[in-house]
Coordinates of C-alpha atoms in Angstrom, one line a residue:
M1 CA 1.2 -41.7 92.9
G2 CA 3.7 -44.3 91.0
R3 CA 7.0 -43.9 91.4
A4 CA 7.9 -42.3 87.5
E5 CA 5.3 -39.4 88.8
R6 CA 7.2 -38.9 92.0
R7 CA 10.5 -38.5 90.5
H8 CA 8.9 -36.3 87.7
R9 CA 7.6 -33.7 90.2
A10 CA 10.8 -33.7 92.3
S11 CA 13.0 -33.3 88.8
T12 CA 10.3 -30.3 88.5
R13 CA 10.7 -28.8 91.9
L14 CA 14.6 -28.8 91.6
H15 CA 14.3 -27.0 88.1
R16 CA 12.4 -24.5 89.9
A17 CA 15.0 -24.1 92.7
G18 CA 17.3 -23.6 89.9
T19 CA 19.5 -26.8 90.9
T20 CA 21.0 -28.7 88.2
P21 CA 19.0 -32.0 88.3
P22 CA 20.7 -35.0 88.3
V23 CA 22.2 -37.0 85.4
H24 CA 20.3 -39.9 84.9
L25 CA 21.7 -42.8 82.4
G26 CA 19.4 -43.6 80.2
L27 CA 19.3 -47.1 77.7
T28 CA 22.0 -45.5 75.2
G29 CA 24.5 -44.0 77.9
A30 CA 24.1 -40.9 77.0
V31 CA 23.7 -38.2 80.0
A32 CA 20.3 -36.5 80.4
G33 CA 19.8 -32.9 81.2
P34 CA 17.8 -29.7 80.8
P35 CA 17.6 -29.2 76.9
G36 CA 21.1 -27.1 75.5
S37 CA 22.8 -27.3 78.9
R38 CA 25.5 -30.1 78.0
P39 CA 26.6 -29.1 74.1
G40 CA 27.2 -32.2 72.2
L41 CA 25.4 -34.6 74.8
R42 CA 22.3 -36.3 73.2
R43 CA 19.4 -37.1 75.3
A44 CA 18.5 -40.2 75.6
R45 CA 15.2 -41.3 74.4
V46 CA 12.2 -42.5 76.7
P47 CA 10.4 -45.9 76.0
A48 CA 6.9 -45.9 75.4
G49 CA 4.8 -45.8 78.1
L50 CA 7.1 -44.4 80.7
L51 CA 7.2 -40.3 82.0
D52 CA 9.7 -38.2 80.7
P53 CA 11.5 -37.2 84.1
I54 CA 12.2 -33.6 82.7
A55 CA 8.9 -32.9 80.8
G56 CA 6.7 -30.8 83.0
D57 CA 3.3 -31.5 84.0
P58 CA 0.2 -29.7 81.6
A59 CA -1.3 -28.2 84.8
E60 CA 1.6 -26.6 86.7
D61 CA 3.0 -25.0 83.7
E62 CA -0.3 -23.3 83.0
E63 CA 0.1 -22.5 86.8
L64 CA 3.5 -21.4 86.5
A65 CA 2.3 -19.4 83.5
G66 CA -0.2 -17.6 85.3
S67 CA 2.1 -16.9 88.0
R68 CA 4.7 -15.1 85.8
D69 CA 1.8 -13.1 84.1
E70 CA 1.0 -11.8 87.5
V71 CA 5.2 -10.9 89.1
G72 CA 4.8 -9.1 85.4
E73 CA 2.0 -6.9 86.0
T74 CA 3.1 -6.1 89.6
R75 CA 5.9 -4.6 87.8
R76 CA 4.7 -2.7 85.6
R77 CA 2.0 -1.4 88.1
A78 CA 5.3 -0.2 90.3
A79 CA 7.3 1.2 87.2
R80 CA 4.1 3.5 86.7
R81 CA 3.7 4.4 90.4
R82 CA 7.5 5.5 90.3
R83 CA 7.2 7.4 87.3
L84 CA 4.1 8.4 88.1
A85 CA 6.1 9.6 91.8
L86 CA 8.9 11.1 90.2
A87 CA 6.8 13.6 87.9
G88 CA 4.9 15.0 90.9
L89 CA 8.6 15.4 92.4
A90 CA 9.6 17.4 89.4
L91 CA 6.8 19.2 89.4
T92 CA 6.8 20.0 92.9
A93 CA 10.2 21.0 92.6
V94 CA 9.7 23.2 89.6
V95 CA 6.8 25.4 91.6
S96 CA 9.1 25.4 94.4
A97 CA 12.0 26.8 92.0
T98 CA 9.1 29.5 90.7
M99 CA 7.8 30.9 94.1
L100 CA 11.5 31.1 95.7
V101 CA 12.5 33.3 92.5
A102 CA 9.2 35.4 92.8
M103 CA 10.1 35.9 96.4
L104 CA 13.6 36.8 95.7
V105 CA 12.4 39.6 93.2
N106 CA 9.8 40.8 95.1
W107 CA 11.8 40.8 98.4
A108 CA 13.0 43.9 100.2
P109 CA 15.2 44.0 103.2
G110 CA 13.6 45.0 105.9
E111 CA 15.3 47.6 108.5
P112 CA 17.9 45.8 110.5
A113 CA 17.3 44.8 114.5
A114 CA 18.8 48.1 116.3
R115 CA 20.0 48.5 119.2
E116 CA 21.6 51.2 121.3
M117 CA 25.4 51.9 120.1
T118 CA 27.6 50.4 123.2
R119 CA 30.1 52.3 125.0
A120 CA 32.9 51.3 122.1
E121 CA 30.7 53.0 119.3
R122 CA 29.7 55.9 121.1
D123 CA 33.9 56.6 121.4
R124 CA 34.2 55.9 118.0
L125 CA 31.6 58.1 117.0
A126 CA 32.6 61.2 119.4
A127 CA 36.8 60.7 117.9
M128 CA 35.0 60.6 114.3
R129 CA 35.8 64.3 113.5
V130 CA 39.6 64.3 114.8
T131 CA 40.1 61.2 113.3
N132 CA 39.2 63.1 110.0
Y133 CA 41.5 65.9 111.0
R134 CA 44.8 64.1 111.8
E135 CA 44.1 62.5 108.2
L136 CA 44.4 65.8 106.7
R137 CA 42.9 65.2 103.2
A138 CA 40.3 63.1 101.5
G139 CA 38.4 62.4 98.3
L140 CA 35.1 63.7 98.5
R141 CA 31.8 62.8 96.6
V142 CA 28.5 64.4 97.3
M143 CA 24.7 64.2 95.8
V144 CA 22.5 66.6 96.9
G145 CA 18.6 65.6 96.2
D146 CA 17.2 63.4 94.1
A147 CA 16.3 62.7 90.6
S148 CA 15.7 65.6 88.2
A149 CA 16.5 68.3 91.3
R150 CA 20.2 66.0 92.4
T151 CA 23.2 68.0 92.2
D152 CA 26.4 66.4 92.0
L153 CA 30.1 67.6 93.5
L154 CA 33.3 65.8 93.3
G155 CA 36.9 66.7 94.3
W156 CA 38.3 66.5 97.7
V157 CA 38.7 68.1 101.0
D158 CA 41.5 69.6 103.5
W159 CA 40.2 69.5 106.8
A160 CA 43.6 70.8 108.3
R161 CA 43.9 74.1 105.7
Q162 CA 40.3 74.3 105.6
L163 CA 39.8 73.9 102.0
V164 CA 37.4 72.2 99.5
Y165 CA 37.6 71.6 96.0
L166 CA 34.6 70.7 93.5
D167 CA 33.3 70.0 90.4
V168 CA 29.9 70.8 90.5
T169 CA 27.8 68.8 88.1
G170 CA 24.3 67.3 87.6
P171 CA 20.9 68.3 86.7
G172 CA 19.9 70.4 89.7
A173 CA 23.4 72.2 89.5
G174 CA 22.1 75.5 87.6
Q175 CA 24.1 78.3 87.9
L176 CA 26.4 76.3 90.2
R177 CA 27.6 74.3 87.5
G178 CA 31.5 74.4 87.5
L179 CA 34.6 74.5 90.0
V180 CA 34.4 75.4 93.0
Q181 CA 36.9 76.0 96.1
A182 CA 35.8 77.3 99.2
T183 CA 36.6 77.6 103.2
P184 CA 34.7 77.9 106.1
T185 CA 33.7 81.7 105.2
V186 CA 33.5 82.3 101.4
L187 CA 33.2 80.4 98.3
V188 CA 34.2 81.4 94.9
L189 CA 33.0 80.0 91.7
R190 CA 34.2 79.3 88.1
P191 CA 31.5 79.2 86.1
D192 CA 31.2 76.2 83.0
P193 CA 27.5 76.3 81.8
A194 CA 28.6 74.0 78.4
A195 CA 30.5 71.1 81.1
V196 CA 29.3 67.8 80.8
P197 CA 26.5 66.6 83.4
A198 CA 28.4 63.6 84.2
P199 CA 29.9 64.0 87.4
A200 CA 34.5 64.4 87.2
M201 CA 37.1 65.3 89.2
P202 CA 38.7 68.8 88.7
P203 CA 41.7 69.5 87.0
L204 CA 44.5 69.3 90.1
V205 CA 45.8 72.2 89.5
P206 CA 42.7 74.5 89.0
P207 CA 42.7 77.3 86.5
S208 CA 43.8 81.0 87.2
D209 CA 41.3 82.9 86.1
G210 CA 37.3 83.6 86.2
W211 CA 36.7 82.9 89.4
R212 CA 33.7 85.0 91.4
L213 CA 31.5 85.1 94.0
P214 CA 28.1 83.7 93.4
T215 CA 24.9 84.8 94.5
D216 CA 23.6 81.3 94.6
R217 CA 24.1 80.3 97.9
R218 CA 22.2 77.1 98.2
L219 CA 25.4 74.6 98.3
D220 CA 26.4 76.6 101.9
P221 CA 24.8 74.2 104.0
V222 CA 26.5 71.4 102.5
L223 CA 29.7 72.6 102.9
N224 CA 29.2 73.8 106.5
L225 CA 28.4 69.9 106.5
V226 CA 31.6 68.4 104.9
F227 CA 33.9 71.3 107.5
A228 CA 32.3 70.4 110.0
L229 CA 33.2 66.6 109.7
A230 CA 36.7 67.3 111.4
S231 CA 38.0 69.1 114.3
D232 CA 40.9 69.3 116.3
R233 CA 39.6 67.9 120.0
P234 CA 36.8 65.2 120.6
D235 CA 33.4 65.4 121.0
P236 CA 32.1 64.4 124.6
T237 CA 30.6 61.2 125.1
D238 CA 28.4 61.6 127.8
G239 CA 24.8 62.3 126.7
L240 CA 25.4 61.2 123.2
S241 CA 23.0 59.0 122.1
G242 CA 22.3 56.9 118.9
R243 CA 21.6 53.3 117.3
W244 CA 23.8 50.4 116.2
V245 CA 22.1 50.1 112.6
G246 CA 24.3 47.2 111.1
Q247 CA 26.8 46.4 109.2
E248 CA 27.7 46.8 105.2
Q249 CA 30.6 46.5 103.0
V250 CA 32.1 49.5 102.1
N251 CA 35.2 48.9 99.6
G252 CA 36.0 45.2 101.0
E253 CA 35.8 46.4 104.7
T254 CA 33.1 46.0 106.9
V255 CA 32.1 48.9 108.6
D256 CA 29.0 49.3 111.2
V257 CA 26.3 51.6 110.3
L258 CA 25.6 54.6 112.9
A259 CA 22.3 56.4 113.1
A260 CA 22.9 59.6 115.7
R261 CA 22.7 63.4 114.9
L262 CA 24.7 65.6 112.8
P263 CA 27.5 67.2 114.2
G264 CA 26.8 70.2 115.4
A265 CA 30.2 71.7 116.3
G266 CA 33.1 73.4 113.3
P267 CA 36.3 73.6 113.7
D268 CA 35.9 77.0 114.4
G269 CA 33.8 76.4 117.7
R270 CA 30.8 77.9 115.7
V271 CA 27.5 75.9 115.9
I272 CA 26.0 74.7 112.9
R273 CA 22.3 75.2 112.6
P274 CA 20.4 74.4 109.8
P275 CA 17.2 76.1 109.6
G276 CA 14.3 74.7 111.6
A277 CA 16.6 73.7 114.4
G278 CA 16.0 74.2 117.7
P279 CA 18.1 76.3 120.2
D280 CA 19.1 72.6 122.4
D281 CA 21.1 71.0 119.1
G282 CA 24.3 71.3 122.1
G283 CA 26.5 71.0 119.1
V284 CA 27.7 67.4 118.8
P285 CA 26.1 64.2 117.0
G286 CA 23.7 62.5 119.6
R287 CA 22.9 65.2 121.6
G288 CA 19.6 67.5 122.3
R289 CA 16.9 65.0 120.6
P290 CA 15.8 61.6 121.9
P291 CA 18.0 58.3 120.7
G292 CA 14.8 57.8 118.4
D293 CA 15.5 60.8 116.2
E294 CA 18.4 60.1 114.8
A295 CA 17.9 61.3 111.3
T296 CA 21.9 60.9 110.3
R297 CA 23.6 57.7 109.6
Y298 CA 27.6 57.3 109.3
W299 CA 29.5 54.2 108.3
L300 CA 32.6 53.8 110.5
D301 CA 35.2 51.3 110.6
P302 CA 36.9 50.2 113.4
A303 CA 39.4 52.5 113.6
G304 CA 36.8 54.9 113.6
R305 CA 37.5 56.4 110.3
L306 CA 34.2 57.8 108.4
H307 CA 33.0 56.1 105.0
R308 CA 30.0 57.6 104.2
L309 CA 27.4 59.9 106.0
A310 CA 23.5 60.1 104.8
T311 CA 21.0 62.6 106.3
S312 CA 18.5 65.4 105.0
L313 CA 19.2 69.2 105.5
P314 CA 15.8 71.4 105.8
G315 CA 15.2 73.1 102.7
I316 CA 17.5 71.1 100.7
G317 CA 16.6 67.6 100.8
P318 CA 18.4 64.2 100.9
V319 CA 22.8 64.6 101.3
Q320 CA 25.2 61.8 101.0
V321 CA 28.7 61.9 101.4
Q322 CA 30.9 59.3 100.5
L323 CA 34.3 59.6 101.7
N324 CA 38.0 58.3 99.6
R325 CA 40.3 58.0 102.4
A326 CA 43.5 56.5 99.5
D327 CA 43.0 60.0 97.1
R328 CA 44.9 62.6 99.2
P329 CA 46.4 65.0 97.2
T330 CA 47.4 68.7 98.5
L331 CA 45.3 71.1 97.3
R332 CA 46.0 74.6 96.3
P333 CA 43.9 77.8 96.3
V334 CA 43.5 79.9 94.2
D335 CA 44.4 83.5 94.3
A336 CA 40.7 84.6 94.9
L337 CA 41.4 82.9 97.9
G338 CA 45.1 83.9 98.8
G339 CA 46.7 81.6 97.0
R340 CA 49.4 78.8 97.7
V341 CA 49.4 78.7 101.9
G342 CA 53.6 79.8 102.9
L343 CA 55.5 79.8 105.6
P344 CA 55.9 83.3 106.6
R345 CA 59.0 84.9 108.1
A346 CA 60.8 88.0 108.6
L347 CA 62.5 89.8 105.6
T348 CA 65.7 88.6 105.0
A349 CA 68.6 91.6 104.3
A350 CA 68.3 91.6 100.7
E351 CA 64.6 91.4 100.8
R352 CA 64.9 94.5 102.9
E353 CA 66.8 96.4 100.4
R354 CA 64.8 95.6 97.7
W355 CA 61.0 96.7 99.8
R356 CA 63.2 100.0 100.9
G357 CA 64.1 100.7 97.7
L358 CA 60.5 100.2 95.7
P359 CA 58.8 104.0 96.1
A360 CA 61.7 104.8 94.4
R361 CA 61.8 102.6 91.4
L362 CA 58.2 103.2 90.9
R363 CA 58.5 107.1 90.7
A364 CA 61.6 106.2 88.4
A365 CA 59.4 104.0 86.4
G366 CA 56.5 107.0 86.3
G367 CA 53.3 104.3 85.6
A368 CA 52.0 100.8 84.6
A369 CA 49.8 99.3 82.7
I370 CA 47.0 97.5 85.0
T371 CA 44.6 94.7 84.8
V372 CA 42.1 94.8 87.6
T373 CA 40.4 91.2 89.1
A374 CA 38.2 91.9 92.1
P375 CA 35.3 89.6 93.3
A376 CA 34.1 92.2 95.7
A377 CA 30.8 91.0 96.7
I378 CA 27.7 88.7 96.3
G379 CA 26.5 89.6 93.2
T380 CA 29.7 92.0 92.3
N381 CA 32.1 90.8 90.4
L382 CA 34.8 93.4 89.0
R383 CA 37.3 92.9 86.3
G384 CA 38.7 96.0 85.0
A385 CA 42.3 97.2 82.5
G386 CA 43.9 100.5 81.9
W387 CA 47.0 102.5 83.4
L388 CA 48.2 104.0 86.6
S389 CA 50.1 106.8 86.6
W390 CA 52.9 107.2 89.9
T391 CA 53.9 110.6 88.4
S392 CA 50.5 112.1 88.2
G393 CA 49.1 110.5 91.4
S394 CA 46.0 108.9 89.2
V395 CA 44.3 106.0 87.6
Y396 CA 42.3 105.5 84.4
L397 CA 40.0 102.0 84.2
G398 CA 37.2 100.3 82.0
V399 CA 35.5 98.4 84.8
T400 CA 33.3 95.3 83.9
D401 CA 30.6 93.7 86.3
L402 CA 30.5 90.0 85.4
D403 CA 27.1 90.0 86.7
A404 CA 26.0 92.9 85.0
D405 CA 24.1 92.4 81.2
G406 CA 26.6 94.3 78.8
R407 CA 27.4 97.6 81.1
R408 CA 30.7 99.4 81.2
T409 CA 32.2 102.0 83.4
L410 CA 35.0 104.6 82.9
L411 CA 36.7 104.8 86.1
R412 CA 38.9 107.7 87.3
R413 CA 41.0 108.0 90.6
D414 CA 43.0 110.8 91.9
R415 CA 43.4 112.9 94.2
T416 CA 39.8 114.6 93.7
G417 CA 38.7 111.4 94.3
L418 CA 36.8 108.5 92.3
A419 CA 34.5 109.6 89.5
Q420 CA 32.8 107.1 86.9
I421 CA 31.0 107.2 83.7
E422 CA 28.4 104.2 82.7
Q423 CA 28.6 103.0 79.2
D424 CA 27.0 100.3 77.3
R425 CA 29.6 97.7 76.3
A426 CA 29.3 97.3 72.6
G427 CA 29.4 93.7 71.2
D428 CA 33.5 92.5 72.3
A429 CA 34.9 95.5 73.0
E430 CA 38.2 95.4 75.1
D431 CA 38.4 96.2 79.0
S432 CA 40.3 99.1 78.6
P433 CA 39.1 102.1 78.6
P434 CA 39.2 104.4 75.1
L435 CA 42.0 107.1 74.7
P436 CA 42.1 109.8 75.3
P437 CA 40.1 110.4 78.6
P438 CA 36.6 111.6 77.9
R439 CA 36.9 115.6 79.4
A440 CA 33.3 115.6 81.0
G441 CA 30.7 113.4 81.7
W442 CA 31.7 112.6 84.7
R443 CA 30.1 111.9 88.1
T444 CA 30.6 110.7 92.0
G445 CA 28.5 109.3 94.3
P446 CA 27.9 105.8 94.9
H447 CA 28.2 103.1 92.4
R448 CA 29.4 99.2 92.6
S449 CA 32.9 100.4 91.1
E450 CA 33.4 102.1 94.9
A451 CA 34.8 98.3 95.6
L452 CA 37.6 99.2 93.8
A453 CA 39.1 102.3 95.4
P454 CA 40.9 100.7 98.8
L455 CA 42.8 98.8 96.0
L456 CA 43.6 101.6 93.9
D457 CA 44.5 103.8 96.8
A458 CA 47.0 101.1 98.1
A459 CA 49.0 101.2 94.3
L460 CA 49.3 104.6 94.7
R461 CA 50.5 105.1 98.0
V462 CA 53.1 102.6 97.8
A463 CA 54.9 105.1 95.5
R464 CA 55.1 107.7 98.2
G465 CA 56.3 105.4 100.6
S466 CA 53.7 105.0 102.7
G467 CA 51.4 101.8 103.2
P468 CA 49.3 100.3 105.9
P469 CA 50.8 100.3 109.9
G470 CA 52.3 97.5 111.0
G471 CA 56.1 95.1 110.1
V472 CA 56.3 93.4 106.9
R473 CA 56.9 89.4 106.5
R474 CA 57.4 87.5 104.0
I475 CA 54.6 85.3 103.3
R476 CA 56.0 83.0 100.5
G477 CA 57.8 82.8 97.1
D478 CA 55.5 82.3 93.8
K479 CA 55.6 82.6 90.1
L480 CA 53.9 85.4 88.0
A481 CA 53.7 85.5 84.2
G482 CA 57.0 83.2 84.4
S483 CA 59.0 85.6 86.6
V484 CA 60.0 85.2 90.6
V485 CA 58.5 87.0 92.9
D486 CA 58.6 87.2 96.5
V487 CA 54.9 87.7 98.4
M488 CA 55.2 90.3 101.2
E489 CA 52.5 91.6 103.5
A490 CA 52.0 94.5 105.5
G491 CA 49.5 95.3 107.9
T492 CA 47.5 93.9 110.3
A493 CA 45.2 91.0 110.4
R494 CA 42.0 93.6 109.5
D495 CA 44.0 95.9 107.3
R496 CA 46.4 93.6 105.6
V497 CA 48.3 94.3 101.9
R498 CA 50.6 91.4 99.7
Y499 CA 52.9 93.2 97.9
W500 CA 54.5 91.0 94.5
V501 CA 58.0 91.9 94.5
G502 CA 60.2 90.3 91.4
R503 CA 64.0 89.6 91.8
D504 CA 64.7 93.1 89.6
G505 CA 62.8 95.2 92.8
L506 CA 59.7 96.2 90.6
L507 CA 56.2 95.5 92.0
R508 CA 54.3 93.2 90.2
R509 CA 51.2 92.7 91.7
L510 CA 49.2 93.8 94.6
E511 CA 46.0 92.6 96.8
L512 CA 43.7 92.8 99.6
P513 CA 40.8 91.3 101.2
T514 CA 37.5 92.4 99.9
R515 CA 34.3 92.8 101.9
G516 CA 33.0 89.9 100.5
G517 CA 36.1 88.0 102.1
A518 CA 37.5 87.3 98.7
W519 CA 41.4 88.5 98.0
A520 CA 41.1 91.4 94.9
Q521 CA 44.3 91.5 92.5
L522 CA 45.6 94.2 90.6
D523 CA 48.5 93.2 88.0
L524 CA 51.0 95.6 87.3
T525 CA 53.2 95.9 84.1
P526 CA 55.6 98.9 84.7
G527 CA 56.6 101.2 82.4
R528 CA 55.2 104.0 79.7
V529 CA 51.4 105.2 80.5
P530 CA 49.9 107.6 77.8
R531 CA 48.7 111.1 80.0
L532 CA 46.0 110.6 81.4
T533 CA 44.3 114.2 81.2
A534 CA 42.3 115.5 84.3
P535 CA 39.0 115.7 83.7
R536 CA 36.8 118.7 84.0

């Protein structure tokens, strides 16, 4: 190998390694290097017969070109593999996301891992009814049944005064659609068949008229359950069994869900036993059945306050109760339930004077126009109007039974007893009876209007200065037709009569409880009355 060839190969290796070839001074003294590497310098000419140190070997150029083609093909294959791998990853991600969405759509939460209640949880459940009783009142929403048979009850409960005030709606409300007020012993309804089906809170001040005793009693077990949620003493924890089901968020608060038995003892100490319940119910939640037989769930917060209850009552179906602790106004019972609760006290000197002079003032007035509202019994709701004469000691009324279709009774009460005439009621005829009173056609004997006899007798006796035995006390102050009155009660707990005496000393209303547990009212407007001819 000659010197020129060795020089040429060395230059080629330096060029491949990226090293700048050495500078050679040619014949013209110019710098020789890679073409374009030194602008402004000219490459020296190589004499004929000499090897150009810059030029490459043709064989090696072909080898180099082949190597470059191989590297490019390798790079193209690697890029193709990368594209295939990315496409596979993207497809896998799409399939995984689709499967995840399908799982989330079709997934239903199973029963949480339940366990026996701890000692602290049993104590909270045992004290739950006392907590309700001490907090007095709460907003109330009850859903009874489901689907087309659902009945919605929306309103308030006052556990301290034992009163529930609700608006009843829903597709299954039926004849109970309207306003309801109830105590543990009696329920009165103000029906409203045209009410909208959507649940709504009842008016805070209830209407004063139109209340009656309904014949439909299917809400009684539900209301008994609501009243049984409060008590003035805690339930015993010994034997109290149940399960902790889980935790949930209610109104932004974490509560425990406990499964136990229904509360069995009401605030009055009576045991509530729905139809089909056995004699071993025991009267407290969780007592009387094995732990696996709890069908009622309580949503209790850490303070032992009940927020929600879900159960099932025999003959009624599922029942859900929700309590709103922030909505707790003071409730006023309607007159059919005895009216607003007052503070009974002894009469003052001025009140005693008005009470003692009441009979003489009534005899001086001679008589009064009267209206009667008497929810006497289930299925017997009487309303009437007419006149009362203290002078002749007689009463003449036209009475309508709200539960009877198109019938009116003319009723007369005097010293000989009670007599009536049954007749059809024409159209929108007034309740007041025709004048003069019929002389013939009067009959005696059993009749639904007999429920008014105690009320009419009490109104006639007061002018004679006689009334039920026992002392007289003032129950409360009130208003009637814009006039201020004192509500006075005489008699015992079993034989009570309330007298609404105006500040002018005249009787404006007389009340007494009926056989159905409600209160009947006889309103009076003292003044001249027509002559009430005695019947034959």
